[in-house]
CSV table of C-alpha atoms in Angstrom, one decimal:
chain,number,residue,atom,x,y,z
A,1,MET,CA,0.2,0.4,0.2
A,2,GLU,CA,3.1,2.5,0.7
A,3,GLU,CA,4.3,1.5,-2.7
A,4,LEU,CA,0.4,2.2,-4.0
A,5,ALA,CA,0.3,5.6,-2.7
A,6,GLU,CA,3.5,6.5,-4.3
A,7,LEU,CA,2.6,5.3,-7.3
A,8,CYS,CA,-0.7,6.9,-7.7
A,9,GLU,CA,0.1,10.4,-5.8
A,10,GLY,CA,-2.0,9.6,-3.1
A,11,VAL,CA,-2.0,9.9,0.8
A,12,LEU,CA,-2.1,6.6,3.2
A,13,CYS,CA,-3.8,6.2,6.0
A,14,ALA,CA,-3.9,3.0,8.1
A,15,ASN,CA,-5.0,1.7,11.3
A,16,PHE,CA,-2.8,-1.3,11.3
A,17,ASP,CA,0.8,-1.9,10.3
A,18,ALA,CA,0.7,-1.1,6.2
A,19,GLU,CA,3.1,-3.6,5.1
A,20,ALA,CA,0.8,-6.1,6.2
A,21,ALA,CA,-2.2,-4.5,3.6
A,22,ALA,CA,-0.3,-6.3,0.6
A,23,PHE,CA,-2.6,-6.9,-2.4
A,24,SER,CA,-2.6,-9.7,-5.2
A,25,TYR,CA,-5.7,-8.6,-6.9
A,26,VAL,CA,-7.6,-5.3,-8.1
A,27,CYS,CA,-11.5,-5.3,-8.2
A,28,THR,CA,-13.8,-2.3,-8.7
A,29,ASP,CA,-17.1,-4.4,-7.2
A,30,SER,CA,-17.2,-4.4,-3.8
A,31,ARG,CA,-18.6,-8.1,-4.0
A,32,GLU,CA,-15.4,-9.4,-5.4
A,33,ALA,CA,-13.1,-7.8,-2.5
A,34,ASP,CA,-11.7,-10.0,-0.3
A,35,ALA,CA,-8.0,-10.2,2.2
A,36,ASP,CA,-6.0,-10.5,-0.9
A,37,THR,CA,-8.1,-7.7,-3.1
A,38,LEU,CA,-7.3,-4.3,-3.5
A,39,PHE,CA,-10.4,-2.4,-3.8
A,40,VAL,CA,-10.6,0.5,-5.9
A,41,VAL,CA,-13.7,2.8,-5.4
A,42,MET,CA,-15.6,4.8,-7.8
A,43,LYS,CA,-18.0,7.6,-7.9
A,44,GLY,CA,-20.6,6.6,-10.5
A,45,GLU,CA,-23.4,8.7,-11.9
A,46,LYS,CA,-25.8,6.3,-10.0
A,47,VAL,CA,-23.8,4.5,-7.3
A,48,ASP,CA,-21.0,5.6,-5.1
A,49,GLY,CA,-18.2,2.8,-4.1
A,50,HIS,CA,-17.6,4.4,-1.0
A,51,ASP,CA,-21.1,3.7,-0.1
A,52,TYR,CA,-20.0,-0.2,0.3
A,53,MET,CA,-16.0,0.0,1.7
A,54,VAL,CA,-18.0,-1.1,4.9
A,55,SER,CA,-19.3,-4.1,3.6
A,56,ALA,CA,-16.5,-4.9,1.7
A,57,ALA,CA,-14.0,-4.5,4.9
A,58,LYS,CA,-16.4,-7.0,6.9
A,59,ASN,CA,-15.7,-9.7,3.9
A,60,GLY,CA,-11.9,-9.0,4.8
A,61,CYS,CA,-10.8,-6.5,2.7
A,62,ARG,CA,-8.6,-4.2,4.1
A,63,ALA,CA,-6.7,-2.6,1.0
A,64,PHE,CA,-8.4,0.3,-0.8
A,65,LEU,CA,-7.8,2.9,-3.3
A,66,CYS,CA,-10.5,6.0,-3.2
A,67,GLN,CA,-11.5,9.4,-3.0
A,68,ARG,CA,-12.4,9.7,0.4
A,69,ILE,CA,-12.6,7.5,3.8
A,70,PRO,CA,-16.4,7.2,5.0
A,71,GLY,CA,-16.9,8.0,8.7
A,72,GLU,CA,-18.3,4.7,9.4
A,73,LEU,CA,-15.2,2.6,8.6
A,74,ILE,CA,-13.2,5.2,10.6
A,75,GLU,CA,-15.2,4.6,13.8
A,76,SER,CA,-15.3,0.8,13.2
A,77,GLU,CA,-13.0,-1.3,14.6
A,78,LEU,CA,-12.2,-3.0,11.1
A,79,ASP,CA,-8.9,-3.2,9.9
A,80,PHE,CA,-7.7,-0.9,6.5
A,81,ALA,CA,-5.2,0.5,4.7
A,82,VAL,CA,-6.4,3.4,2.4
A,83,VAL,CA,-4.9,5.2,0.0
A,84,THR,CA,-6.5,8.4,-0.9
A,85,CYS,CA,-6.8,10.6,-4.1
A,86,GLU,CA,-8.2,13.1,-6.3
A,87,ASN,CA,-9.7,11.0,-8.8
A,88,SER,CA,-10.0,6.8,-8.4
A,89,ILE,CA,-9.7,6.2,-12.2
A,90,GLU,CA,-7.1,8.7,-12.9
A,91,ALA,CA,-4.8,6.9,-9.9
A,92,LEU,CA,-5.9,3.2,-11.4
A,93,GLY,CA,-4.4,4.2,-14.7
A,94,ARG,CA,-1.3,5.3,-12.9
A,95,PHE,CA,-0.8,2.4,-10.9
A,96,VAL,CA,-1.4,-0.1,-14.2
A,97,ARG,CA,1.0,2.2,-16.3
A,98,THR,CA,3.6,1.2,-13.8
A,99,TYR,CA,2.6,-2.0,-13.8
A,100,ASN,CA,2.5,-2.8,-17.1
A,101,GLU,CA,6.0,-1.0,-17.6
A,102,PHE,CA,7.3,-3.7,-15.2
A,103,ARG,CA,5.5,-6.5,-16.9
A,104,GLY,CA,7.4,-5.8,-20.1
A,105,LYS,CA,4.8,-7.3,-22.3
A,106,GLN,CA,4.5,-5.8,-26.1
A,107,THR,CA,1.0,-4.5,-26.6
A,108,VAL,CA,-0.9,-4.0,-29.5
A,109,ALA,CA,-4.1,-1.4,-29.0
A,110,VAL,CA,-7.1,-1.3,-31.5
A,111,THR,CA,-9.7,1.3,-31.7
A,112,GLY,CA,-12.3,2.4,-34.4
A,113,SER,CA,-15.8,3.1,-35.1
A,114,VAL,CA,-17.0,-0.3,-36.2
A,115,GLY,CA,-15.4,-3.5,-36.0
A,116,LYS,CA,-12.8,-3.0,-33.1
A,117,THR,CA,-14.1,-6.1,-31.3
A,118,THR,CA,-13.5,-8.2,-34.5
A,119,THR,CA,-10.4,-6.6,-35.0
A,120,LYS,CA,-9.3,-7.4,-31.7
A,121,GLU,CA,-10.2,-10.7,-31.5
A,122,MET,CA,-8.8,-11.4,-35.3
A,123,ILE,CA,-5.4,-9.9,-34.2
A,124,ALA,CA,-5.2,-12.4,-31.0
A,125,ALA,CA,-6.4,-15.4,-32.9
A,126,VAL,CA,-3.7,-15.0,-35.2
A,127,LEU,CA,-0.8,-13.9,-32.3
A,128,SER,CA,-1.5,-17.0,-30.4
A,129,ARG,CA,-0.6,-19.3,-33.1
A,130,SER,CA,3.4,-17.9,-32.0
A,131,PHE,CA,2.5,-16.2,-28.8
A,132,GLY,CA,0.9,-16.2,-25.1
A,133,VAL,CA,-1.7,-13.8,-25.8
A,134,CYS,CA,-4.1,-12.0,-23.6
A,135,LYS,CA,-6.4,-10.0,-24.8
A,136,THR,CA,-9.4,-7.2,-23.3
A,137,HIS,CA,-12.2,-9.5,-21.9
A,138,ALA,CA,-15.6,-8.9,-24.0
A,139,ASN,CA,-15.9,-5.2,-24.3
A,140,HIS,CA,-14.1,-4.2,-21.6
A,141,ASN,CA,-12.7,-1.2,-23.5
A,142,SER,CA,-13.4,1.8,-21.2
A,143,THR,CA,-11.0,3.8,-19.0
A,144,ILE,CA,-12.0,1.4,-16.4
A,145,GLY,CA,-11.8,-2.0,-18.3
A,146,MET,CA,-9.2,-1.5,-20.5
A,147,PRO,CA,-6.6,-0.9,-17.5
A,148,MET,CA,-8.2,-4.1,-15.5
A,149,SER,CA,-7.8,-6.0,-18.5
A,150,LEU,CA,-4.3,-5.2,-18.3
A,151,LEU,CA,-3.9,-6.5,-14.9
A,152,SER,CA,-5.1,-9.5,-16.2
A,153,LEU,CA,-1.9,-10.3,-17.9
A,154,GLN,CA,-0.1,-13.7,-16.4
A,155,ASP,CA,3.7,-14.7,-16.5
A,156,SER,CA,2.8,-16.8,-19.5
A,157,ASP,CA,1.5,-14.2,-21.7
A,158,GLU,CA,3.9,-12.6,-24.0
A,159,MET,CA,1.5,-9.9,-25.8
A,160,MET,CA,-1.5,-8.0,-25.0
A,161,VAL,CA,-4.5,-6.9,-27.3
A,162,ALA,CA,-5.9,-4.0,-26.1
A,163,GLU,CA,-9.5,-2.8,-27.1
A,164,MET,CA,-9.9,0.9,-26.8
A,165,GLY,CA,-13.8,2.7,-27.3
A,166,THR,CA,-14.3,6.2,-26.2
A,167,ASP,CA,-17.6,8.6,-25.9
A,168,ASP,CA,-15.5,11.6,-25.3
A,169,PHE,CA,-12.3,13.2,-26.1
A,170,GLY,CA,-9.6,12.5,-24.1
A,171,GLN,CA,-10.3,8.7,-23.1
A,172,ILE,CA,-8.2,6.9,-25.8
A,173,SER,CA,-5.4,9.2,-24.7
A,174,PHE,CA,-5.7,8.2,-21.4
A,175,MET,CA,-5.9,4.6,-22.0
A,176,SER,CA,-3.0,4.9,-24.8
A,177,LYS,CA,-0.6,6.1,-22.0
A,178,ILE,CA,-1.3,3.5,-20.0
A,179,ALA,CA,-0.8,0.7,-22.3
A,180,CYS,CA,2.2,2.2,-23.9
A,181,PRO,CA,1.4,-0.1,-27.2
A,182,HIS,CA,3.9,-0.9,-29.8
A,183,ILE,CA,1.4,-1.6,-32.2
A,184,ALA,CA,-1.5,0.7,-32.8
A,185,CYS,CA,-4.6,0.1,-35.2
A,186,ILE,CA,-7.4,2.4,-36.2
A,187,THR,CA,-9.7,0.2,-37.9
A,188,ASN,CA,-12.0,3.1,-39.5
A,189,ILE,CA,-13.9,6.5,-39.2
A,190,GLY,CA,-17.5,6.0,-39.1
A,191,SER,CA,-20.8,7.6,-37.8
A,192,SER,CA,-21.1,6.3,-34.0
A,193,HIS,CA,-21.5,9.0,-31.4
A,194,LEU,CA,-21.8,11.7,-33.7
A,195,GLU,CA,-24.1,12.8,-31.1
A,196,VAL,CA,-21.3,13.6,-28.9
A,197,PHE,CA,-18.5,14.4,-31.5
A,198,ARG,CA,-20.8,16.5,-34.0
A,199,SER,CA,-18.5,15.2,-36.9
A,200,ARG,CA,-16.7,12.6,-38.3
A,201,GLU,CA,-13.6,14.8,-38.3
A,202,ASN,CA,-13.8,15.3,-34.8
A,203,ILE,CA,-14.4,11.1,-34.4
A,204,SER,CA,-11.1,10.9,-36.5
A,205,ARG,CA,-9.5,13.1,-34.0
A,206,ALA,CA,-10.8,11.1,-31.1
A,207,LYS,CA,-9.4,7.9,-32.6
A,208,LEU,CA,-5.9,9.0,-33.6
A,209,GLU,CA,-5.5,9.3,-29.8
A,210,ILE,CA,-4.6,6.3,-29.7
A,211,ALA,CA,-1.1,7.1,-31.0
A,212,ASP,CA,-0.5,9.7,-27.6
A,213,GLY,CA,0.9,6.8,-26.0
A,214,LEU,CA,2.7,4.8,-28.7
A,215,ARG,CA,6.3,4.2,-28.0
A,216,PRO,CA,9.1,5.5,-30.0
A,217,GLY,CA,9.5,3.4,-32.9
A,218,GLY,CA,6.1,2.0,-32.9
A,219,VAL,CA,3.8,1.4,-35.6
A,220,LEU,CA,0.1,2.6,-36.4
A,221,ILE,CA,-1.8,0.7,-38.7
A,222,LEU,CA,-4.6,2.8,-40.6
A,223,ASN,CA,-7.6,2.5,-42.8
A,224,GLY,CA,-6.2,3.5,-46.3
A,225,ASP,CA,-9.7,3.6,-47.5
A,226,GLU,CA,-10.4,6.5,-45.5
A,227,PRO,CA,-9.8,9.7,-46.5
A,228,LEU,CA,-9.9,11.3,-42.9
A,229,LEU,CA,-6.8,9.2,-42.4
A,230,GLY,CA,-4.9,9.3,-45.6
A,231,SER,CA,-1.8,12.3,-44.5
A,232,VAL,CA,-1.5,11.1,-40.9
A,233,HIS,CA,1.9,11.6,-40.0
A,234,GLN,CA,3.2,10.7,-36.4
A,235,LYS,CA,6.6,11.9,-35.0
A,236,ASN,CA,9.0,8.9,-34.3
A,237,VAL,CA,5.9,6.4,-34.9
A,238,LYS,CA,6.1,4.6,-38.6
A,239,THR,CA,2.7,4.6,-40.3
A,240,ILE,CA,1.1,1.4,-42.4
A,241,TYR,CA,-2.1,1.4,-44.4
A,242,VAL,CA,-4.3,-1.5,-45.1
A,243,ALA,CA,-6.9,-1.3,-47.9
A,244,LEU,CA,-9.5,-3.0,-49.9
A,245,ARG,CA,-9.3,-0.3,-52.7
A,246,ASN,CA,-6.3,2.2,-52.4
A,247,PRO,CA,-3.7,1.0,-54.8
A,248,GLU,CA,-1.1,3.3,-52.8
A,249,ALA,CA,-2.1,0.6,-49.3
A,250,ASP,CA,0.8,-1.0,-48.1
A,251,TYR,CA,-1.6,-4.2,-47.5
A,252,ARG,CA,-4.5,-4.6,-49.9
A,253,ALA,CA,-7.3,-7.2,-50.2
A,254,VAL,CA,-8.3,-7.9,-53.7
A,255,ASN,CA,-10.3,-10.8,-55.4
A,256,ILE,CA,-12.6,-10.9,-52.6
A,257,ARG,CA,-15.3,-13.9,-53.2
A,258,TYR,CA,-17.3,-15.9,-50.7
A,259,GLY,CA,-18.4,-19.5,-50.4
A,260,GLU,CA,-20.8,-21.6,-48.0
A,261,GLY,CA,-19.9,-19.9,-44.8
A,262,GLU,CA,-16.2,-19.0,-45.9
A,263,THR,CA,-14.7,-15.4,-47.5
A,264,LEU,CA,-11.7,-16.1,-49.7
A,265,PHE,CA,-9.2,-13.3,-50.6
A,266,ASP,CA,-5.6,-12.7,-52.4
A,267,LEU,CA,-3.5,-10.4,-50.5
A,268,VAL,CA,-1.4,-7.7,-52.4
A,269,ARG,CA,1.5,-6.8,-50.2
A,270,GLY,CA,5.2,-5.3,-51.6
A,271,GLY,CA,4.9,-6.1,-55.0
A,272,GLU,CA,3.9,-9.3,-54.1
A,273,THR,CA,0.4,-11.3,-54.3
A,274,ILE,CA,-0.4,-14.1,-51.9
A,275,CYS,CA,-3.3,-16.2,-52.9
A,276,ASP,CA,-6.5,-17.6,-51.4
A,277,ILE,CA,-6.8,-16.1,-47.9
A,278,ARG,CA,-9.2,-18.2,-46.4
A,279,LEU,CA,-11.6,-16.8,-43.5
A,280,ALA,CA,-14.4,-19.1,-41.8
A,281,VAL,CA,-16.8,-16.3,-41.8
A,282,LEU,CA,-18.9,-14.2,-44.4
A,283,GLY,CA,-18.2,-10.8,-45.0
A,284,GLU,CA,-16.0,-7.7,-45.7
A,285,PRO,CA,-15.5,-6.7,-42.5
A,286,TYR,CA,-13.6,-9.5,-41.7
A,287,VAL,CA,-11.4,-8.9,-44.3
A,288,TRP,CA,-10.6,-5.7,-43.0
A,289,ALA,CA,-10.1,-7.6,-39.5
A,290,ALA,CA,-7.5,-9.7,-41.2
A,291,LEU,CA,-5.8,-7.2,-43.0
A,292,PHE,CA,-5.0,-5.6,-39.6
A,293,ALA,CA,-4.2,-9.0,-38.3
A,294,ILE,CA,-1.5,-10.0,-40.8
A,295,ALA,CA,0.2,-6.6,-40.8
A,296,THR,CA,0.0,-6.8,-37.1
A,297,ALA,CA,1.5,-10.3,-37.3
A,298,GLU,CA,4.5,-9.5,-40.0
A,299,LEU,CA,5.3,-6.5,-37.8
A,300,VAL,CA,6.1,-9.2,-34.6
A,301,GLY,CA,7.8,-11.7,-37.1
A,302,MET,CA,5.4,-14.5,-37.7
A,303,ASP,CA,5.3,-16.4,-41.1
A,304,MET,CA,2.7,-16.1,-43.6
A,305,ASP,CA,1.6,-20.0,-43.1
A,306,THR,CA,0.9,-19.6,-39.3
A,307,VAL,CA,-0.6,-16.4,-40.1
A,308,ARG,CA,-3.0,-18.1,-42.4
A,309,CYS,CA,-3.7,-20.9,-39.7
A,310,GLY,CA,-4.6,-18.3,-37.6
A,311,LEU,CA,-6.9,-16.3,-39.3
A,312,LEU,CA,-8.8,-19.4,-40.0
A,313,GLY,CA,-9.2,-20.4,-36.7
A,314,PHE,CA,-10.8,-17.0,-35.9
A,315,GLU,CA,-14.0,-17.5,-34.0
A,316,LYS,CA,-16.6,-14.6,-33.8
A,317,ALA,CA,-17.3,-12.7,-30.5
A,318,GLU,CA,-20.5,-13.5,-28.6
A,319,MET,CA,-23.6,-12.0,-30.5
A,320,ARG,CA,-21.8,-11.1,-33.7
A,321,GLN,CA,-23.2,-12.3,-36.9
A,322,ASN,CA,-23.6,-15.9,-35.8
A,323,ILE,CA,-25.0,-17.7,-38.7
A,324,TYR,CA,-27.2,-21.0,-38.2
A,325,ASP,CA,-29.9,-23.0,-39.2
A,326,HIS,CA,-32.7,-23.4,-37.0
A,327,HIS,CA,-35.8,-25.8,-38.1
A,328,GLY,CA,-35.0,-24.8,-42.1
A,329,VAL,CA,-34.5,-20.7,-41.7
A,330,THR,CA,-31.0,-19.5,-41.8
A,331,VAL,CA,-30.3,-16.9,-39.0
A,332,ILE,CA,-27.9,-14.1,-38.8
A,333,GLU,CA,-27.8,-13.3,-35.3
A,334,ASP,CA,-25.9,-9.7,-35.0
A,335,CYS,CA,-27.4,-8.2,-31.8
A,336,TYR,CA,-24.5,-6.8,-30.3
A,337,ASN,CA,-24.4,-3.5,-31.7
A,338,ALA,CA,-25.4,-1.3,-34.9
A,339,ALA,CA,-24.0,1.5,-36.8
A,340,PRO,CA,-24.9,2.9,-40.6
A,341,GLU,CA,-21.6,1.1,-41.7
A,342,SER,CA,-22.4,-2.3,-40.0
A,343,MET,CA,-25.8,-2.6,-41.2
A,344,ARG,CA,-24.8,-2.3,-44.5
A,345,ALA,CA,-22.5,-4.9,-44.1
A,346,ALA,CA,-24.8,-7.0,-42.6
A,347,ALA,CA,-27.3,-6.1,-45.4
A,348,ASP,CA,-24.5,-7.5,-48.1
A,349,VAL,CA,-24.1,-10.8,-45.9
A,350,LEU,CA,-28.0,-11.1,-46.3
A,351,LYS,CA,-27.9,-10.7,-50.0
A,352,MET,CA,-24.8,-12.9,-50.4
A,353,LEU,CA,-26.6,-15.7,-48.3
A,354,ALA,CA,-29.5,-15.3,-50.5
A,355,GLU,CA,-28.0,-15.2,-53.8
A,356,LYS,CA,-27.0,-18.4,-53.1
A,357,ARG,CA,-29.7,-20.2,-52.2
A,358,ALA,CA,-32.5,-20.2,-54.9
A,359,GLY,CA,-36.0,-19.2,-53.8
A,360,ALA,CA,-34.7,-17.6,-50.4
A,361,ARG,CA,-36.6,-15.2,-49.0
A,362,THR,CA,-34.6,-12.6,-46.9
A,363,VAL,CA,-36.4,-11.2,-43.9
A,364,ALA,CA,-34.8,-8.3,-41.9
A,365,LEU,CA,-35.4,-7.7,-38.1
A,366,LEU,CA,-33.6,-4.1,-37.5
A,367,GLY,CA,-33.6,-1.8,-34.5
A,368,ASP,CA,-32.5,1.5,-33.6
A,369,MET,CA,-29.0,2.6,-34.2
A,370,ARG,CA,-28.2,5.6,-31.2
A,371,GLU,CA,-25.8,8.3,-30.8
A,372,LEU,CA,-25.9,9.2,-34.3
A,373,GLY,CA,-26.8,13.0,-33.7
A,374,GLU,CA,-28.5,15.6,-35.8
A,375,ASN,CA,-28.4,13.5,-38.6
A,376,SER,CA,-29.9,9.9,-37.2
A,377,VAL,CA,-32.8,10.4,-39.4
A,378,GLU,CA,-30.8,10.6,-42.4
A,379,TYR,CA,-28.6,7.8,-41.1
A,380,HIS,CA,-31.8,5.7,-40.7
A,381,THR,CA,-33.3,6.4,-44.0
A,382,GLY,CA,-30.0,5.7,-45.7
A,383,VAL,CA,-30.2,2.6,-44.5
A,384,GLY,CA,-34.0,1.7,-45.1
A,385,ARG,CA,-33.1,2.5,-48.8
A,386,TYR,CA,-29.6,0.3,-48.8
A,387,PHE,CA,-31.6,-2.7,-47.7
A,388,PHE,CA,-34.0,-2.5,-50.6
A,389,SER,CA,-31.6,-2.1,-52.8
A,390,CYS,CA,-30.2,-5.4,-51.8
A,391,GLY,CA,-33.3,-7.1,-52.8
A,392,LEU,CA,-34.8,-7.4,-49.3
A,393,ASP,CA,-38.5,-9.1,-49.0
A,394,ARG,CA,-40.1,-8.4,-45.8
A,395,LEU,CA,-38.6,-5.7,-43.1
A,396,ILE,CA,-39.4,-5.5,-39.8
A,397,CYS,CA,-38.3,-2.2,-37.7
A,398,VAL,CA,-38.2,-1.8,-34.0
A,399,GLY,CA,-38.0,1.2,-31.9
A,400,GLU,CA,-38.8,4.7,-32.2
A,401,LEU,CA,-35.8,5.7,-34.3
A,402,ALA,CA,-36.1,2.6,-36.7
A,403,LYS,CA,-39.5,3.6,-38.1
A,404,ASP,CA,-37.1,5.8,-40.4
A,405,ILE,CA,-35.4,2.6,-41.7
A,406,ALA,CA,-39.1,1.7,-42.5
A,407,LEU,CA,-39.5,5.3,-44.3
A,408,GLY,CA,-36.3,4.8,-46.3
A,409,ALA,CA,-37.4,1.6,-47.6
A,410,LEU,CA,-40.7,2.7,-48.6
A,411,ASP,CA,-39.3,5.7,-50.2
A,412,ALA,CA,-36.6,3.5,-52.4
A,413,GLY,CA,-40.0,1.5,-53.4
A,414,MET,CA,-40.5,-1.2,-50.9
A,415,ALA,CA,-44.2,-2.1,-51.0
A,416,SER,CA,-46.1,-1.2,-47.8
A,417,GLU,CA,-47.0,-4.4,-47.2
A,418,ALA,CA,-43.7,-5.5,-47.0
A,419,ILE,CA,-42.9,-3.2,-44.2
A,420,THR,CA,-43.9,-4.0,-40.2
A,421,VAL,CA,-43.0,-1.1,-37.4
A,422,CYS,CA,-43.2,-1.7,-34.1
A,423,LEU,CA,-42.2,1.5,-32.0
A,424,ASP,CA,-42.4,-0.5,-28.8
A,425,LYS,CA,-39.1,-2.6,-28.2
A,426,ASP,CA,-40.8,-4.6,-24.9
A,427,GLU,CA,-43.7,-5.9,-26.8
A,428,THR,CA,-41.6,-8.7,-28.0
A,429,ASP,CA,-44.3,-11.1,-28.1
A,430,LYS,CA,-46.2,-9.1,-30.8
A,431,ILE,CA,-42.9,-8.8,-32.5
A,432,ALA,CA,-41.9,-12.6,-32.6
A,433,GLU,CA,-45.4,-13.6,-33.8
A,434,ALA,CA,-45.3,-11.3,-36.7
A,435,VAL,CA,-41.8,-12.2,-37.9
A,436,SER,CA,-42.7,-16.0,-37.3
A,437,GLY,CA,-45.9,-15.7,-39.6
A,438,MET,CA,-43.1,-14.2,-42.4
A,439,LEU,CA,-40.9,-17.1,-42.2
A,440,GLY,CA,-40.8,-20.7,-44.0
A,441,ALA,CA,-38.1,-23.4,-44.6
A,442,GLY,CA,-35.3,-22.0,-46.8
A,443,ASP,CA,-35.7,-18.3,-46.0
A,444,ILE,CA,-33.1,-16.3,-44.1
A,445,LEU,CA,-33.7,-13.8,-41.2
A,446,LEU,CA,-31.4,-11.4,-40.2
A,447,VAL,CA,-31.6,-9.7,-36.9
A,448,LYS,CA,-29.5,-6.3,-35.8
A,449,ALA,CA,-29.9,-3.6,-33.5
A,450,SER,CA,-28.3,-1.5,-31.2
A,451,ARG,CA,-27.7,-3.5,-27.9
A,452,ALA,CA,-30.4,-1.0,-25.9
A,453,ILE,CA,-33.2,-2.9,-28.0
A,454,GLY,CA,-32.4,-6.3,-26.6
A,455,ALA,CA,-32.9,-8.0,-30.0
A,456,GLU,CA,-31.5,-10.7,-28.7
A,457,ARG,CA,-34.8,-11.4,-26.5
A,458,ILE,CA,-37.1,-11.2,-29.7
A,459,LEU,CA,-34.7,-13.3,-31.6
A,460,GLU,CA,-35.2,-16.3,-28.8
A,461,LYS,CA,-38.9,-15.9,-28.8
A,462,ILE,CA,-39.0,-15.9,-32.5
A,463,LYS,CA,-37.2,-19.3,-32.6
A,464,ARG,CA,-39.4,-20.8,-30.0
A,465,THR,CA,-42.3,-20.2,-32.6
A,466,ILE,CA,-40.5,-21.1,-35.8
């Protein structure tokens, strides 16, 4: 605890020998705190962790990092050693950065408007063929989750793949300076969080904060098809571009084609073409993720045969484009998030599957896309038009915002009787009944929406009725 106070620029207060208050684990939830754990106490918008310090102490926890010491704890007869600081999150960051430096592991950082989790998972899958790899858990890509993931590194881990998300300026910079990555990737600049950032230019600025903590001599891997990233030059940093269309990119995917449940492409790199790189998943977003993974793997010295095996062994994250058969209906379950870019990519996959199955009808259940700002209506109607252009047969729109997807499809020429709108996302039985009545053997159902819609709950009810 004395070391922690020094690292965090905090003040140590203890009612017993502080040297006995060493800890082996760190948590941010009082229910996980015990005698071996440092409880990092934070004050959130709805819950103040300081209110749970006494209950944690009663469970045996004696080490705390917090912003204030509750009077109830001081007055108790419980042992405690507390480091107080101005901001618990910033103090945690300083501690993790020092710990990360001490461990000396190579770090790859990933951000982007869409596709960052898939890219993180793809990079980890490839690197794990040659190295012990730790990665941020699930979507723990925040100013709390990402540092906590760094603490999970094991002695057997040689590399860390850290995902970084943001909904405000400064957050990615904060995380990058903690992780101090050797390699940093920006998948794309999209429309997510326009409500906060107001413009794609500002989103680009926020994503480029990932370079703030890059080590001297580090490498920044960027989307070479994105104009906002086309002229990035960082001091003491090498920049590499990956692309599908830009002929000047360092790594380019060409001749993309699709089979039954797989994607193949050729890689153009340094004047050489490497043919038939295979992914056991469908869609262009996975090709993008593969390009970032290939570039990263080659930077750390992996050979292409090993990279191919890693790409083929990639497994999708939970609730992201899971394609399976259910009682004769092909289901594309993609319920984790939704942005205009990922919606269009999902439409492409739906169309692709339909083209390979004669007579298959396509049904899409689409929900709200959140945090798109003042152009939200335009983005939603654009998605509706795009789905219609892909030959969609039936459309179900769920949520207050998603009604504009329906309007876009209607405006593009889709028949009104082929469109169903349900403004209340909680009417799951009604929605499931409507969708089930549209489906028959051989049809294809796509379910995609922002997490707030809870589309996975609707899908479970649909599956019980078909």
